[in-house]
Amino acid sequence: METSTAYQSYLNIMQNYQTTQGRRDYQAPFAESFELIYAKAQEQDVKLSNAKNFLESLSQSELRTLQKYSGLADSINVNSLSAEGAYNLLMHDNEQYDFDGNGTAEVGIGKHILPVPINMPADVQEAYISAMNSLSDKDKLMAMTLTFDPARLDALINNKPYTPTNMDYSYLKSRVDNMLNPQNGGYTSPETKESITAFWDAFNIAYRGDKTQDTQSEENSAVEKFLNALRTKGAAKFLADLNQEKIDKMVEEYKQKLIEEMGDSPEAMEKIAKLVDEFKKNLIEEMREKMQDELKNAKDVNSVKLDTFMMTMLNNMQEKKPSPLKELLKA
């Protein structure tokens, strides 16, 4: 197992975190087989550096167990995995980690949002876990929306480095206040307010740190500015821009590759234009199908891939009736 100080500190805190009952029920049929693989990985001292080699030694049946236990839709292709994705496949949910600090933990080819953010001070993490463990699954899943990091979306849509939001006490308080007392036409349903209040009451009982921090920090202000930009742009436009940015980048890379191989003569450029056009059409269709498949196969918030989580949020923003995820961006 990895032994870095940051990772071990996170494991010490996460050992007390209780996943949702729905997640435990889903994993139950595969748990016994997973534990055998887990024990073998521990015996062989699996780390980031050798996780892929370990996976390559497993049988197809064992890989299938890892796929099902992790909630992955597709069978595992070891060659396609990153070191992080391979390592996290062999860990329990509470032991998975965002080693490269990009805002998500790769589990296989999936990109998961950690149930307890690593960009949260230790005293806040401890109180957060204590509060979450006291909640029903419904309230727990609603409270998790408070820690969705909009800086990750900002980095994706604007193609810039991810700078994690510091989710300290003041950040959480600001998010809770905005959910319970929405401004500028925002709306929070009574059911959502009940869940958020249950979390906040439990959190404040458990939290032993400074509660006098300035809730209008420059960082929190920047986060609210970004959320407001999302609301102003609208869900459909936001999703379209996000996908268009990905498509344009891949199309341009493909075009440059063709030019390098075929040259830039008028005849070659005519052929390249046709190839690029076909490539773009296929790419758009693949992205559409991928998003649909992820929505179909997602089991719960802990196993939803990042793009699916974003798409679900944005779709909910367009519903006629207010929804919990809609309120995250309205708050």
XYZ file of C-alpha atoms in Angstrom:
331
model
C 0.000 0.000 0.000
C 1.121 3.552 -0.680
C 2.786 5.169 2.329
C 2.931 8.901 1.573
C 2.118 11.112 4.547
C -0.848 12.784 2.844
C -2.370 9.455 1.820
C -1.873 7.824 5.215
C -3.416 10.855 6.942
C -6.433 10.574 4.672
C -6.756 6.845 5.410
C -6.671 7.517 9.148
C -9.585 9.903 8.806
C -11.531 7.790 6.306
C -11.471 4.648 8.434
C -14.400 6.145 10.346
C -16.464 7.040 7.274
C -19.539 4.907 6.608
C -20.629 4.547 2.980
C -24.326 4.618 2.140
C -26.389 1.503 2.775
C -27.246 1.472 -0.926
C -23.560 1.255 -1.824
C -22.965 -1.538 0.692
C -25.956 -3.481 -0.607
C -24.687 -3.166 -4.177
C -21.202 -4.405 -3.287
C -22.349 -7.224 -1.003
C -22.595 -9.982 -3.678
C -18.993 -9.327 -4.741
C -17.484 -8.470 -1.338
C -16.151 -11.914 -0.401
C -14.346 -12.382 -3.719
C -13.034 -8.819 -3.566
C -11.562 -9.377 -0.104
C -9.550 -12.348 -1.407
C -8.053 -10.158 -4.143
C -7.475 -7.343 -1.655
C -5.617 -9.667 0.725
C -3.454 -10.922 -2.140
C -2.647 -7.322 -3.151
C -1.638 -6.496 0.425
C 0.588 -9.575 0.615
C 2.375 -8.479 -2.543
C 2.674 -4.882 -1.265
C 0.859 -3.354 -4.220
C 1.617 0.335 -4.832
C 1.073 2.805 -7.667
C 4.271 1.596 -9.276
C 3.256 -2.067 -9.543
C -0.552 -2.057 -9.464
C -0.879 -2.656 -13.212
C 1.543 -5.576 -13.052
C -0.528 -7.091 -10.262
C -3.744 -6.695 -12.260
C -2.146 -8.430 -15.219
C -1.532 -11.462 -13.001
C -5.237 -11.826 -12.169
C -7.684 -14.135 -13.907
C -10.589 -12.873 -15.967
C -12.898 -13.930 -13.152
C -10.959 -11.822 -10.670
C -10.969 -8.818 -13.004
C -14.707 -9.271 -13.371
C -15.026 -9.151 -9.577
C -13.105 -5.856 -9.468
C -15.282 -4.464 -12.250
C -18.533 -5.320 -10.504
C -17.374 -4.348 -7.003
C -16.274 -0.922 -8.284
C -19.451 -0.407 -10.300
C -17.718 -0.104 -13.679
C -19.885 -0.598 -16.743
C -17.198 -2.075 -19.006
C -14.776 -4.949 -18.553
C -11.296 -3.999 -17.347
C -8.568 -3.448 -19.940
C -5.400 -3.230 -17.852
C -3.387 -1.594 -20.640
C -5.781 1.362 -20.725
C -5.442 2.155 -17.025
C -3.317 4.778 -15.340
C -1.309 3.846 -12.260
C -3.887 5.631 -10.103
C -6.796 3.878 -11.806
C -5.150 0.477 -11.331
C -4.270 1.062 -7.679
C -7.692 2.371 -6.657
C -9.381 -0.660 -8.264
C -7.683 -2.786 -5.625
C -8.737 -0.616 -2.680
C -11.906 -0.311 -0.637
C -13.967 2.811 -1.308
C -12.517 4.501 1.787
C -8.962 3.820 0.606
C -9.252 5.305 -2.871
C -7.411 8.573 -3.423
C -6.765 11.404 -5.856
C -2.996 10.942 -6.116
C -2.450 13.419 -8.965
C -4.588 16.126 -7.354
C -6.791 16.753 -10.398
C -10.069 16.754 -8.485
C -11.141 13.154 -9.060
C -9.947 9.694 -8.088
C -9.461 7.375 -11.032
C -10.926 3.931 -10.330
C -10.282 1.794 -13.376
C -11.181 4.108 -16.224
C -13.824 5.809 -14.092
C -13.341 9.191 -12.474
C -14.943 9.335 -9.043
C -15.575 12.233 -6.712
C -14.210 11.307 -3.296
C -16.904 11.118 -0.596
C -14.740 13.253 1.715
C -12.723 15.930 -0.135
C -8.961 15.977 0.319
C -9.099 19.771 -0.058
C -10.806 20.015 3.337
C -8.877 20.764 6.560
C -8.453 17.779 8.885
C -10.669 19.185 11.656
C -13.420 19.875 9.130
C -13.026 16.378 7.645
C -13.472 14.784 11.059
C -16.604 16.793 11.859
C -17.931 16.214 8.335
C -17.536 12.434 8.679
C -19.157 12.429 12.106
C -22.112 14.395 10.754
C -22.478 12.268 7.632
C -22.418 9.038 9.624
C -25.387 10.264 11.659
C -27.581 10.906 8.601
C -29.943 8.760 6.588
C -28.855 7.863 3.055
C -31.200 10.512 1.658
C -29.816 13.266 3.863
C -26.239 12.074 3.317
C -26.540 12.220 -0.484
C -28.064 15.684 -0.273
C -25.304 16.926 2.028
C -22.666 15.646 -0.399
C -23.756 18.320 -2.888
C -22.337 20.922 -0.504
C -18.814 19.689 -1.239
C -19.066 19.478 -5.021
C -16.116 21.599 -6.160
C -17.104 24.082 -8.908
C -13.403 24.816 -9.454
C -13.167 21.418 -11.166
C -15.838 22.426 -13.697
C -14.148 25.782 -14.122
C -10.865 24.044 -14.964
C -12.546 21.727 -17.467
C -14.600 24.282 -19.335
C -11.851 26.916 -19.429
C -9.040 24.424 -20.100
C -6.873 25.625 -17.242
C -5.115 23.991 -14.264
C -7.331 22.839 -11.432
C -6.910 24.838 -8.233
C -8.864 23.093 -5.445
C -11.305 25.100 -3.385
C -10.365 25.197 0.295
C -13.467 23.654 1.838
C -12.991 25.017 5.334
C -15.661 25.885 7.887
C -16.424 29.236 6.279
C -16.887 27.631 2.856
C -19.367 25.065 4.192
C -21.206 27.718 6.189
C -21.518 29.875 3.088
C -22.886 26.952 1.058
C -25.353 26.004 3.789
C -26.522 29.605 4.191
C -27.112 29.887 0.464
C -29.111 26.649 0.428
C -31.259 27.555 3.426
C -31.695 31.213 2.462
C -31.486 31.382 -1.352
C -31.065 34.803 -2.911
C -31.791 36.359 -6.311
C -34.751 34.170 -7.162
C -33.181 30.933 -5.988
C -35.325 28.164 -4.550
C -34.722 25.394 -2.037
C -37.436 22.834 -1.397
C -38.599 22.138 2.175
C -37.260 18.580 1.890
C -33.823 19.842 0.886
C -33.770 22.395 3.681
C -34.607 19.628 6.123
C -31.683 17.492 4.912
C -29.197 20.373 4.903
C -30.339 21.497 8.363
C -29.905 17.962 9.711
C -26.349 17.892 8.361
C -25.437 21.360 9.602
C -26.785 20.731 13.092
C -24.800 17.494 13.340
C -21.691 19.112 11.870
C -21.706 22.008 14.327
C -22.020 19.616 17.255
C -18.966 17.670 16.040
C -16.805 20.609 14.903
C -14.274 21.861 17.449
C -12.451 24.441 15.328
C -12.819 28.187 14.842
C -16.353 29.161 13.832
C -15.617 32.883 13.512
C -13.890 32.701 10.119
C -14.884 35.262 7.503
C -17.465 33.652 5.245
C -16.852 36.207 2.508
C -13.278 35.207 1.732
C -11.811 36.021 -1.653
C -11.784 32.322 -2.514
C -15.440 31.775 -1.669
C -16.338 34.894 -3.610
C -14.608 33.461 -6.671
C -16.542 30.218 -6.321
C -19.856 32.055 -6.107
C -18.870 34.098 -9.166
C -18.268 30.913 -11.132
C -21.570 29.374 -10.039
C -23.343 32.551 -11.063
C -21.699 32.323 -14.482
C -23.085 28.806 -14.865
C -26.561 29.983 -13.954
C -26.324 32.918 -16.350
C -25.108 30.796 -19.249
C -27.747 28.144 -18.697
C -27.450 24.381 -18.521
C -27.818 23.605 -22.214
C -25.278 26.223 -23.273
C -22.829 25.151 -20.574
C -22.953 21.491 -21.576
C -22.714 22.391 -25.253
C -19.657 24.571 -24.643
C -18.000 21.902 -22.524
C -18.448 19.177 -25.126
C -17.571 21.531 -27.982
C -14.278 22.410 -26.319
C -13.369 18.731 -26.009
C -14.402 18.021 -29.595
C -12.548 21.016 -31.059
C -9.335 20.037 -29.298
C -9.480 16.422 -30.485
C -10.421 17.421 -34.026
C -7.543 19.889 -34.252
C -5.080 17.265 -32.994
C -6.384 14.795 -35.575
C -6.113 17.383 -38.355
C -2.512 18.211 -37.474
C -1.626 14.538 -37.426
C -3.087 14.072 -40.917
C -1.199 17.098 -42.227
C 2.048 15.672 -40.879
C 1.346 12.357 -42.614
C -0.170 13.619 -45.897
C 1.331 17.065 -46.335
C -0.491 20.351 -46.978
C -0.862 20.387 -50.753
C -4.282 21.454 -52.115
C -5.072 17.847 -53.007
C -4.060 16.579 -49.576
C -5.971 19.324 -47.756
C -9.124 18.406 -49.700
C -8.806 14.792 -48.555
C -7.961 15.880 -45.016
C -11.055 18.083 -44.850
C -13.257 15.099 -45.653
C -11.485 12.855 -43.157
C -11.711 15.485 -40.436
C -15.409 16.035 -41.103
C -16.091 12.308 -40.778
C -13.950 12.093 -37.660
C -15.886 14.947 -36.055
C -19.253 13.357 -36.809
C -18.139 10.054 -35.293
C -16.664 11.804 -32.265
C -19.892 13.657 -31.520
C -21.864 10.426 -31.723
C -19.384 8.592 -29.464
C -19.569 11.320 -26.824
C -23.355 11.275 -26.906
C -23.467 7.503 -26.484
C -20.882 7.604 -23.697
C -22.917 10.085 -21.680
C -26.059 7.976 -22.121
C -24.253 4.780 -21.096
C -22.806 6.386 -17.978
C -26.217 7.609 -16.872
C -27.691 4.158 -17.469
C -24.994 2.304 -15.521
C -24.411 4.711 -12.617
C -25.256 3.084 -9.261
C -25.069 5.958 -6.786
C -23.310 9.262 -6.182
C -20.142 7.476 -5.037
C -19.789 5.636 -8.354
C -21.004 8.259 -10.819
C -18.365 9.345 -13.313
C -17.535 13.037 -13.410
C -19.105 13.796 -16.791
C -22.285 11.978 -15.754
C -22.481 13.900 -12.498
C -22.071 17.152 -14.398
C -24.678 16.163 -16.974
C -27.168 15.149 -14.278
C -26.674 18.462 -12.490
C -27.157 20.436 -15.670
C -30.199 18.474 -16.774
C -31.770 19.085 -13.380
C -31.210 22.811 -13.832
C -33.633 22.709 -16.757
C -36.446 20.870 -14.961
C -39.651 22.786 -14.364
C -39.783 21.683 -10.730
C -36.872 22.612 -8.454
C -34.589 19.689 -7.657
C -31.788 19.167 -5.132
C -29.032 19.347 -7.742
C -30.591 22.389 -9.310
C -30.396 24.096 -5.954
C -26.649 23.485 -5.775
C -26.102 25.869 -8.649
C -28.880 28.245 -7.593
C -27.576 28.637 -4.087
